[in-house]
PDB file of C-alpha atoms in Angstrom:
ATOM      1  CA  GLN X   1       0.000   0.000   0.000  1.00 82.00           C
ATOM      2  CA  GLN X   2       1.294   3.430  -0.988  1.00 91.00           C
ATOM      3  CA  PRO X   3       2.657   5.607   1.845  1.00 95.00           C
ATOM      4  CA  VAL X   4       1.017   8.983   2.376  1.00 96.00           C
ATOM      5  CA  GLN X   5       3.171  12.085   2.199  1.00 97.00           C
ATOM      6  CA  SER X   6       2.378  15.492   3.615  1.00 96.00           C
ATOM      7  CA  PRO X   7       2.316  18.262   2.733  1.00 97.00           C
ATOM      8  CA  GLN X   8       1.760  17.829  -0.998  1.00 97.00           C
ATOM      9  CA  ALA X   9       3.572  21.078  -1.699  1.00 97.00           C
ATOM     10  CA  VAL X  10       5.491  23.688   0.253  1.00 97.00           C
ATOM     11  CA  ILE X  11       7.042  27.022  -0.663  1.00 97.00           C
ATOM     12  CA  LEU X  12       9.943  28.395   1.364  1.00 95.00           C
ATOM     13  CA  ARG X  13      12.303  31.321   1.364  1.00 97.00           C
ATOM     14  CA  GLU X  14      16.001  30.600   1.376  1.00 96.00           C
ATOM     15  CA  GLY X  15      17.184  29.878   4.897  1.00 95.00           C
ATOM     16  CA  GLU X  16      13.840  28.620   6.175  1.00 95.00           C
ATOM     17  CA  ASP X  17      13.201  25.131   7.503  1.00 95.00           C
ATOM     18  CA  ALA X  18      10.771  22.475   6.333  1.00 95.00           C
ATOM     19  CA  VAL X  19       9.531  19.087   7.472  1.00 96.00           C
ATOM     20  CA  ILE X  20       8.139  16.458   5.116  1.00 97.00           C
ATOM     21  CA  ASN X  21       6.187  13.563   6.574  1.00 97.00           C
ATOM     22  CA  CYS X  22       5.599  10.033   5.363  1.00 97.00           C
ATOM     23  CA  SER X  23       3.236   7.536   6.935  1.00 96.00           C
ATOM     24  CA  SER X  24       2.308   3.966   6.171  1.00 94.00           C
ATOM     25  CA  SER X  25      -0.495   1.673   7.269  1.00 92.00           C
ATOM     26  CA  LYS X  26       1.741  -1.393   7.334  1.00 88.00           C
ATOM     27  CA  ALA X  27       4.741  -2.473   9.414  1.00 87.00           C
ATOM     28  CA  LEU X  28       7.921  -1.159   7.863  1.00 89.00           C
ATOM     29  CA  TYR X  29      11.408  -2.545   7.445  1.00 90.00           C
ATOM     30  CA  SER X  30      12.910   0.579   5.932  1.00 93.00           C
ATOM     31  CA  VAL X  31      12.136   4.095   4.732  1.00 96.00           C
ATOM     32  CA  HIS X  32      14.010   5.700   1.853  1.00 96.00           C
ATOM     33  CA  TRP X  33      14.055   9.372   0.906  1.00 97.00           C
ATOM     34  CA  TYR X  34      14.858  10.621  -2.607  1.00 96.00           C
ATOM     35  CA  ARG X  35      14.756  14.006  -4.311  1.00 96.00           C
ATOM     36  CA  GLN X  36      13.859  14.387  -7.971  1.00 96.00           C
ATOM     37  CA  LYS X  37      14.332  17.561  -9.953  1.00 95.00           C
ATOM     38  CA  HIS X  38      12.235  18.149 -13.027  1.00 91.00           C
ATOM     39  CA  GLY X  39      13.388  15.964 -15.899  1.00 88.00           C
ATOM     40  CA  GLU X  40      16.038  14.230 -13.823  1.00 91.00           C
ATOM     41  CA  ALA X  41      16.494  10.912 -12.046  1.00 92.00           C
ATOM     42  CA  PRO X  42      15.648  10.570  -8.358  1.00 94.00           C
ATOM     43  CA  VAL X  43      18.699  11.088  -6.154  1.00 94.00           C
ATOM     44  CA  PHE X  44      19.257   9.244  -2.898  1.00 94.00           C
ATOM     45  CA  LEU X  45      19.079  11.241   0.339  1.00 94.00           C
ATOM     46  CA  MET X  46      18.697   8.774   3.195  1.00 94.00           C
ATOM     47  CA  ILE X  47      17.713   5.303   4.349  1.00 94.00           C
ATOM     48  CA  LEU X  48      16.284   4.646   7.793  1.00 94.00           C
ATOM     49  CA  LEU X  49      16.118   1.037   8.903  1.00 91.00           C
ATOM     50  CA  LYS X  50      14.099  -0.760  11.506  1.00 86.00           C
ATOM     51  CA  GLY X  51      16.280  -0.944  14.577  1.00 84.00           C
ATOM     52  CA  GLY X  52      17.677   2.547  14.253  1.00 82.00           C
ATOM     53  CA  GLU X  53      20.387   2.349  11.602  1.00 83.00           C
ATOM     54  CA  GLN X  54      20.580   5.263   9.194  1.00 84.00           C
ATOM     55  CA  LYS X  55      22.569   5.774   6.027  1.00 83.00           C
ATOM     56  CA  GLY X  56      22.689   9.022   4.131  1.00 83.00           C
ATOM     57  CA  HIS X  57      24.168  12.413   3.492  1.00 75.00           C
ATOM     58  CA  ASP X  58      25.543  14.358   6.441  1.00 69.00           C
ATOM     59  CA  LYS X  59      23.506  17.466   5.750  1.00 75.00           C
ATOM     60  CA  ILE X  60      20.194  15.626   5.707  1.00 82.00           C
ATOM     61  CA  SER X  61      18.388  14.510   8.840  1.00 92.00           C
ATOM     62  CA  ALA X  62      15.358  12.316   9.252  1.00 94.00           C
ATOM     63  CA  SER X  63      13.519  10.290  11.840  1.00 93.00           C
ATOM     64  CA  PHE X  64      11.715   6.942  11.766  1.00 94.00           C
ATOM     65  CA  ASN X  65       9.040   6.059  14.300  1.00 93.00           C
ATOM     66  CA  GLU X  66       8.713   2.286  13.922  1.00 90.00           C
ATOM     67  CA  LYS X  67       5.684   2.004  16.189  1.00 91.00           C
ATOM     68  CA  LYS X  68       3.706   4.577  14.250  1.00 92.00           C
ATOM     69  CA  GLN X  69       5.170   3.591  10.831  1.00 93.00           C
ATOM     70  CA  GLN X  70       6.033   7.211  10.230  1.00 95.00           C
ATOM     71  CA  SER X  71       9.091   9.048   9.004  1.00 96.00           C
ATOM     72  CA  SER X  72       9.947  12.714   8.738  1.00 96.00           C
ATOM     73  CA  LEU X  73      12.587  14.458   6.654  1.00 96.00           C
ATOM     74  CA  TYR X  74      14.024  17.656   8.100  1.00 95.00           C
ATOM     75  CA  LEU X  75      15.385  20.316   5.776  1.00 94.00           C
ATOM     76  CA  THR X  76      17.099  23.102   7.664  1.00 92.00           C
ATOM     77  CA  ALA X  77      18.419  26.414   6.370  1.00 92.00           C
ATOM     78  CA  SER X  78      17.078  25.571   2.928  1.00 93.00           C
ATOM     79  CA  GLN X  79      19.003  26.521  -0.197  1.00 93.00           C
ATOM     80  CA  LEU X  80      17.769  27.128  -3.725  1.00 95.00           C
ATOM     81  CA  SER X  81      19.241  23.744  -4.689  1.00 94.00           C
ATOM     82  CA  TYR X  82      16.816  21.994  -2.318  1.00 95.00           C
ATOM     83  CA  SER X  83      13.949  22.662  -4.722  1.00 97.00           C
ATOM     84  CA  GLY X  84      12.454  19.539  -6.222  1.00 97.00           C
ATOM     85  CA  THR X  85      10.015  16.764  -5.479  1.00 97.00           C
ATOM     86  CA  TYR X  86      10.743  14.621  -2.438  1.00 97.00           C
ATOM     87  CA  PHE X  87       9.629  11.013  -2.381  1.00 97.00           C
ATOM     88  CA  CYS X  88       9.577   8.597   0.483  1.00 97.00           C
ATOM     89  CA  GLY X  89       9.764   4.913  -0.347  1.00 96.00           C
ATOM     90  CA  THR X  90       8.802   2.278   2.179  1.00 94.00           C
ATOM     91  CA  SER X  91       9.472  -1.435   2.354  1.00 91.00           C
ATOM     92  CA  GLY X  92       7.832  -4.091   4.473  1.00 86.00           C
ATOM     93  CA  SER X  93       8.173  -7.844   4.510  1.00 78.00           C
ATOM     94  CA  ALA X  94       8.245  -7.984   0.705  1.00 76.00           C
ATOM     95  CA  ARG X  95      11.452  -5.917   0.733  1.00 75.00           C
ATOM     96  CA  GLN X  96      10.450  -3.885  -2.335  1.00 87.00           C
ATOM     97  CA  LEU X  97      10.038  -0.133  -2.315  1.00 91.00           C
ATOM     98  CA  THR X  98       6.642   1.504  -2.561  1.00 93.00           C
ATOM     99  CA  PHE X  99       6.873   5.241  -3.190  1.00 95.00           C
ATOM    100  CA  GLY X 100       4.520   7.981  -2.109  1.00 96.00           C
ATOM    101  CA  SER X 101       3.121  10.598  -4.481  1.00 95.00           C
ATOM    102  CA  GLY X 102       5.763  13.120  -3.527  1.00 97.00           C
ATOM    103  CA  THR X 103       6.071  16.521  -1.887  1.00 97.00           C
ATOM    104  CA  GLN X 104       6.913  19.405  -4.172  1.00 97.00           C
ATOM    105  CA  LEU X 105       9.332  21.800  -2.478  1.00 97.00           C
ATOM    106  CA  THR X 106      10.038  25.239  -3.915  1.00 97.00           C
ATOM    107  CA  VAL X 107      12.719  27.441  -2.384  1.00 97.00           C
ATOM    108  CA  LEU X 108      12.554  31.087  -3.369  1.00 96.00           C
ATOM    109  CA  PRO X 109      15.414  33.600  -3.080  1.00 94.00           C
TER     110      PRO X 109
ATOM    111  CA  GLU Y   9      32.828   4.414 -11.535  1.00 51.00           C
ATOM    112  CA  THR Y  10      30.159   4.986 -14.202  1.00 64.00           C
ATOM    113  CA  GLY Y  11      26.581   5.783 -13.339  1.00 89.00           C
ATOM    114  CA  VAL Y  12      23.383   4.087 -14.428  1.00 95.00           C
ATOM    115  CA  THR Y  13      22.492   4.651 -18.055  1.00 95.00           C
ATOM    116  CA  GLN Y  14      19.303   3.955 -19.977  1.00 97.00           C
ATOM    117  CA  SER Y  15      18.395   3.838 -23.637  1.00 96.00           C
ATOM    118  CA  PRO Y  16      16.638   5.145 -25.531  1.00 97.00           C
ATOM    119  CA  THR Y  17      15.865   8.509 -23.944  1.00 96.00           C
ATOM    120  CA  HIS Y  18      12.515   8.852 -25.662  1.00 97.00           C
ATOM    121  CA  LEU Y  19      10.330   6.424 -27.559  1.00 96.00           C
ATOM    122  CA  ILE Y  20       7.008   6.678 -29.361  1.00 98.00           C
ATOM    123  CA  LYS Y  21       5.000   3.546 -30.065  1.00 98.00           C
ATOM    124  CA  THR Y  22       1.466   2.732 -31.103  1.00 98.00           C
ATOM    125  CA  ARG Y  23      -1.038   0.670 -29.175  1.00 98.00           C
ATOM    126  CA  GLY Y  24      -0.494  -3.064 -29.523  1.00 98.00           C
ATOM    127  CA  GLN Y  25       3.200  -2.828 -30.338  1.00 98.00           C
ATOM    128  CA  GLN Y  26       6.044  -4.236 -28.265  1.00 98.00           C
ATOM    129  CA  VAL Y  27       8.941  -2.305 -26.766  1.00 98.00           C
ATOM    130  CA  THR Y  28      12.325  -3.094 -25.193  1.00 98.00           C
ATOM    131  CA  LEU Y  29      13.999  -0.644 -22.847  1.00 98.00           C
ATOM    132  CA  ARG Y  30      17.601  -1.044 -21.783  1.00 98.00           C
ATOM    133  CA  CYS Y  31      19.562  -0.249 -18.674  1.00 97.00           C
ATOM    134  CA  SER Y  32      23.217  -0.471 -17.777  1.00 95.00           C
ATOM    135  CA  SER Y  33      23.735  -0.762 -14.038  1.00 93.00           C
ATOM    136  CA  GLN Y  34      26.581   0.626 -12.021  1.00 88.00           C
ATOM    137  CA  SER Y  35      29.527  -1.754 -12.084  1.00 86.00           C
ATOM    138  CA  GLY Y  36      29.436  -4.232  -9.205  1.00 87.00           C
ATOM    139  CA  HIS Y  37      25.716  -3.794  -8.536  1.00 91.00           C
ATOM    140  CA  ASN Y  38      24.000  -7.158  -8.708  1.00 91.00           C
ATOM    141  CA  THR Y  39      20.461  -5.891  -8.185  1.00 93.00           C
ATOM    142  CA  VAL Y  40      18.435  -3.917 -10.695  1.00 95.00           C
ATOM    143  CA  SER Y  41      14.920  -2.648 -10.142  1.00 95.00           C
ATOM    144  CA  TRP Y  42      12.536  -1.226 -12.725  1.00 97.00           C
ATOM    145  CA  TYR Y  43       9.932   1.426 -12.004  1.00 97.00           C
ATOM    146  CA  GLN Y  44       7.115   3.104 -13.923  1.00 98.00           C
ATOM    147  CA  GLN Y  45       6.561   6.768 -13.129  1.00 97.00           C
ATOM    148  CA  ALA Y  46       3.414   8.448 -14.401  1.00 95.00           C
ATOM    149  CA  LEU Y  47       3.341  12.228 -14.630  1.00 92.00           C
ATOM    150  CA  GLY Y  48       3.056  13.797 -11.186  1.00 91.00           C
ATOM    151  CA  GLN Y  49       3.337  10.477  -9.367  1.00 93.00           C
ATOM    152  CA  GLY Y  50       5.998   8.556  -7.517  1.00 95.00           C
ATOM    153  CA  PRO Y  51       7.809   5.626  -9.124  1.00 96.00           C
ATOM    154  CA  GLN Y  52       5.838   2.365  -9.086  1.00 96.00           C
ATOM    155  CA  PHE Y  53       7.789  -0.855  -8.608  1.00 95.00           C
ATOM    156  CA  ILE Y  54       7.569  -3.229 -11.582  1.00 97.00           C
ATOM    157  CA  PHE Y  55      10.103  -5.918 -10.694  1.00 95.00           C
ATOM    158  CA  GLN Y  56      13.591  -6.579  -9.438  1.00 95.00           C
ATOM    159  CA  TYR Y  57      16.393  -8.873 -10.568  1.00 95.00           C
ATOM    160  CA  TYR Y  58      19.293 -10.205  -8.577  1.00 93.00           C
ATOM    161  CA  ARG Y  59      22.048 -12.051 -10.424  1.00 92.00           C
ATOM    162  CA  GLU Y  60      19.847 -12.689 -13.455  1.00 93.00           C
ATOM    163  CA  GLU Y  61      16.857 -14.010 -11.524  1.00 93.00           C
ATOM    164  CA  GLU Y  62      13.643 -12.166 -10.752  1.00 93.00           C
ATOM    165  CA  ASN Y  63      13.344 -11.855  -6.976  1.00 90.00           C
ATOM    166  CA  GLY Y  64      10.424  -9.473  -6.582  1.00 91.00           C
ATOM    167  CA  ARG Y  65       7.491  -8.259  -8.634  1.00 93.00           C
ATOM    168  CA  GLY Y  66       4.975  -5.476  -8.216  1.00 93.00           C
ATOM    169  CA  ASN Y  67       1.375  -5.330  -9.361  1.00 93.00           C
ATOM    170  CA  PHE Y  68       2.021  -5.379 -13.098  1.00 96.00           C
ATOM    171  CA  PRO Y  69       0.601  -7.837 -15.658  1.00 97.00           C
ATOM    172  CA  PRO Y  70       2.732 -10.574 -17.274  1.00 97.00           C
ATOM    173  CA  ARG Y  71       3.101  -8.545 -20.465  1.00 98.00           C
ATOM    174  CA  PHE Y  72       5.769  -6.661 -18.484  1.00 98.00           C
ATOM    175  CA  SER Y  73       8.840  -8.878 -18.440  1.00 97.00           C
ATOM    176  CA  GLY Y  74      12.531  -8.453 -17.911  1.00 97.00           C
ATOM    177  CA  LEU Y  75      15.982  -9.871 -18.250  1.00 96.00           C
ATOM    178  CA  GLN Y  76      19.242  -9.237 -16.467  1.00 95.00           C
ATOM    179  CA  PHE Y  77      22.590 -10.142 -17.996  1.00 94.00           C
ATOM    180  CA  PRO Y  78      25.952 -10.987 -16.394  1.00 91.00           C
ATOM    181  CA  ASN Y  79      27.499  -7.740 -17.668  1.00 88.00           C
ATOM    182  CA  TYR Y  80      25.254  -5.594 -15.381  1.00 87.00           C
ATOM    183  CA  SER Y  81      22.874  -4.713 -18.207  1.00 93.00           C
ATOM    184  CA  SER Y  82      19.151  -5.426 -18.140  1.00 97.00           C
ATOM    185  CA  GLU Y  83      16.019  -5.080 -20.244  1.00 98.00           C
ATOM    186  CA  LEU Y  84      12.393  -4.281 -19.657  1.00 98.00           C
ATOM    187  CA  ASN Y  85      10.028  -5.683 -22.284  1.00 98.00           C
ATOM    188  CA  VAL Y  86       6.437  -4.621 -22.621  1.00 98.00           C
ATOM    189  CA  ASN Y  87       4.104  -6.459 -25.007  1.00 97.00           C
ATOM    190  CA  ALA Y  88       0.726  -5.372 -26.368  1.00 98.00           C
ATOM    191  CA  LEU Y  89       1.249  -1.738 -25.429  1.00 98.00           C
ATOM    192  CA  GLU Y  90      -1.704   0.173 -24.024  1.00 98.00           C
ATOM    193  CA  LEU Y  91      -2.238   3.925 -23.843  1.00 97.00           C
ATOM    194  CA  ASP Y  92      -1.838   3.796 -20.032  1.00 97.00           C
ATOM    195  CA  ASP Y  93       1.694   2.453 -20.466  1.00 98.00           C
ATOM    196  CA  SER Y  94       2.797   5.964 -21.407  1.00 98.00           C
ATOM    197  CA  ALA Y  95       5.170   6.968 -18.622  1.00 97.00           C
ATOM    198  CA  LEU Y  96       8.775   7.473 -17.599  1.00 97.00           C
ATOM    199  CA  TYR Y  97      10.492   4.125 -17.012  1.00 98.00           C
ATOM    200  CA  LEU Y  98      13.315   4.184 -14.512  1.00 97.00           C
ATOM    201  CA  CYS Y  99      15.842   1.547 -13.669  1.00 97.00           C
ATOM    202  CA  ALA Y 100      17.817   1.609 -10.460  1.00 96.00           C
ATOM    203  CA  SER Y 101      20.790  -0.470  -9.418  1.00 95.00           C
ATOM    204  CA  SER Y 102      21.975  -1.280  -5.934  1.00 93.00           C
ATOM    205  CA  PRO Y 103      24.650  -3.419  -4.342  1.00 90.00           C
ATOM    206  CA  GLY Y 104      23.707  -6.613  -2.579  1.00 83.00           C
ATOM    207  CA  ARG Y 105      20.541  -8.648  -2.803  1.00 83.00           C
ATOM    208  CA  ASP Y 106      18.220  -6.496  -0.713  1.00 81.00           C
ATOM    209  CA  SER Y 107      17.502  -3.184  -2.432  1.00 82.00           C
ATOM    210  CA  SER Y 108      15.350  -2.108   0.504  1.00 84.00           C
ATOM    211  CA  TYR Y 109      18.515  -2.029   2.634  1.00 85.00           C
ATOM    212  CA  ASN Y 110      20.735  -0.153   0.204  1.00 88.00           C
ATOM    213  CA  GLU Y 111      20.865   3.106  -1.690  1.00 90.00           C
ATOM    214  CA  GLN Y 112      19.424   2.834  -5.168  1.00 93.00           C
ATOM    215  CA  PHE Y 113      21.141   4.596  -8.045  1.00 94.00           C
ATOM    216  CA  PHE Y 114      18.604   5.663 -10.629  1.00 96.00           C
ATOM    217  CA  GLY Y 115      19.145   6.096 -14.329  1.00 96.00           C
ATOM    218  CA  PRO Y 116      17.771   9.128 -16.201  1.00 94.00           C
ATOM    219  CA  GLY Y 117      14.814   7.124 -17.500  1.00 96.00           C
ATOM    220  CA  THR Y 118      13.152   6.381 -20.821  1.00 97.00           C
ATOM    221  CA  ARG Y 119      10.090   8.444 -21.697  1.00 97.00           C
ATOM    222  CA  LEU Y 120       7.625   6.117 -23.472  1.00 98.00           C
ATOM    223  CA  THR Y 121       4.654   7.555 -25.323  1.00 98.00           C
ATOM    224  CA  VAL Y 122       1.980   5.186 -26.612  1.00 98.00           C
ATOM    225  CA  LEU Y 123      -0.332   6.597 -29.281  1.00 97.00           C
TER     226      LEU Y 123
END
């Protein structure tokens, strides 16, 4: 079942912070976060695994609440380059990623 | 280290035809996953191959099939094309057997239009 992302879209000024949420109705093994710019391939940001392990870029932070099957991506001091569509992908027992519909982030100067 | 490449970039087909899309994975990555991305939507998992064997499949009909070769290349074949097959097709490679545990490296995609 597809995870639900919120908000669907957000507009920020450079330097502002944003939080993108992802929730699932099923038990999760992992949550992935990717950013996709228009016309480009999705780019990996972070993986959060059941049990607490995280793998990702140093400047990106995220949380994973295993009990609530929720994850949040924290974007602090946003830059123009942060603009794009953010997707969370979740995996359960089937170990295949199911992506949400995305959150469109626009950072204005 | 080369990235993931896909060919062709764009493709136009008519309903009922067959199409083959190609992907070259990152060297050393034994797992390749294929996704369909409709406009304004997230990627939808089609299937995954590990060392030339399918080891996961999403909710797609059998007319979607694939192959993975020992040289890290793979193919997605779609038979009897339908208008709803129009989408961006992405392949992604990852190290190891479990792509849910590892970073996936996406290719730039093939834009398929079915008329």
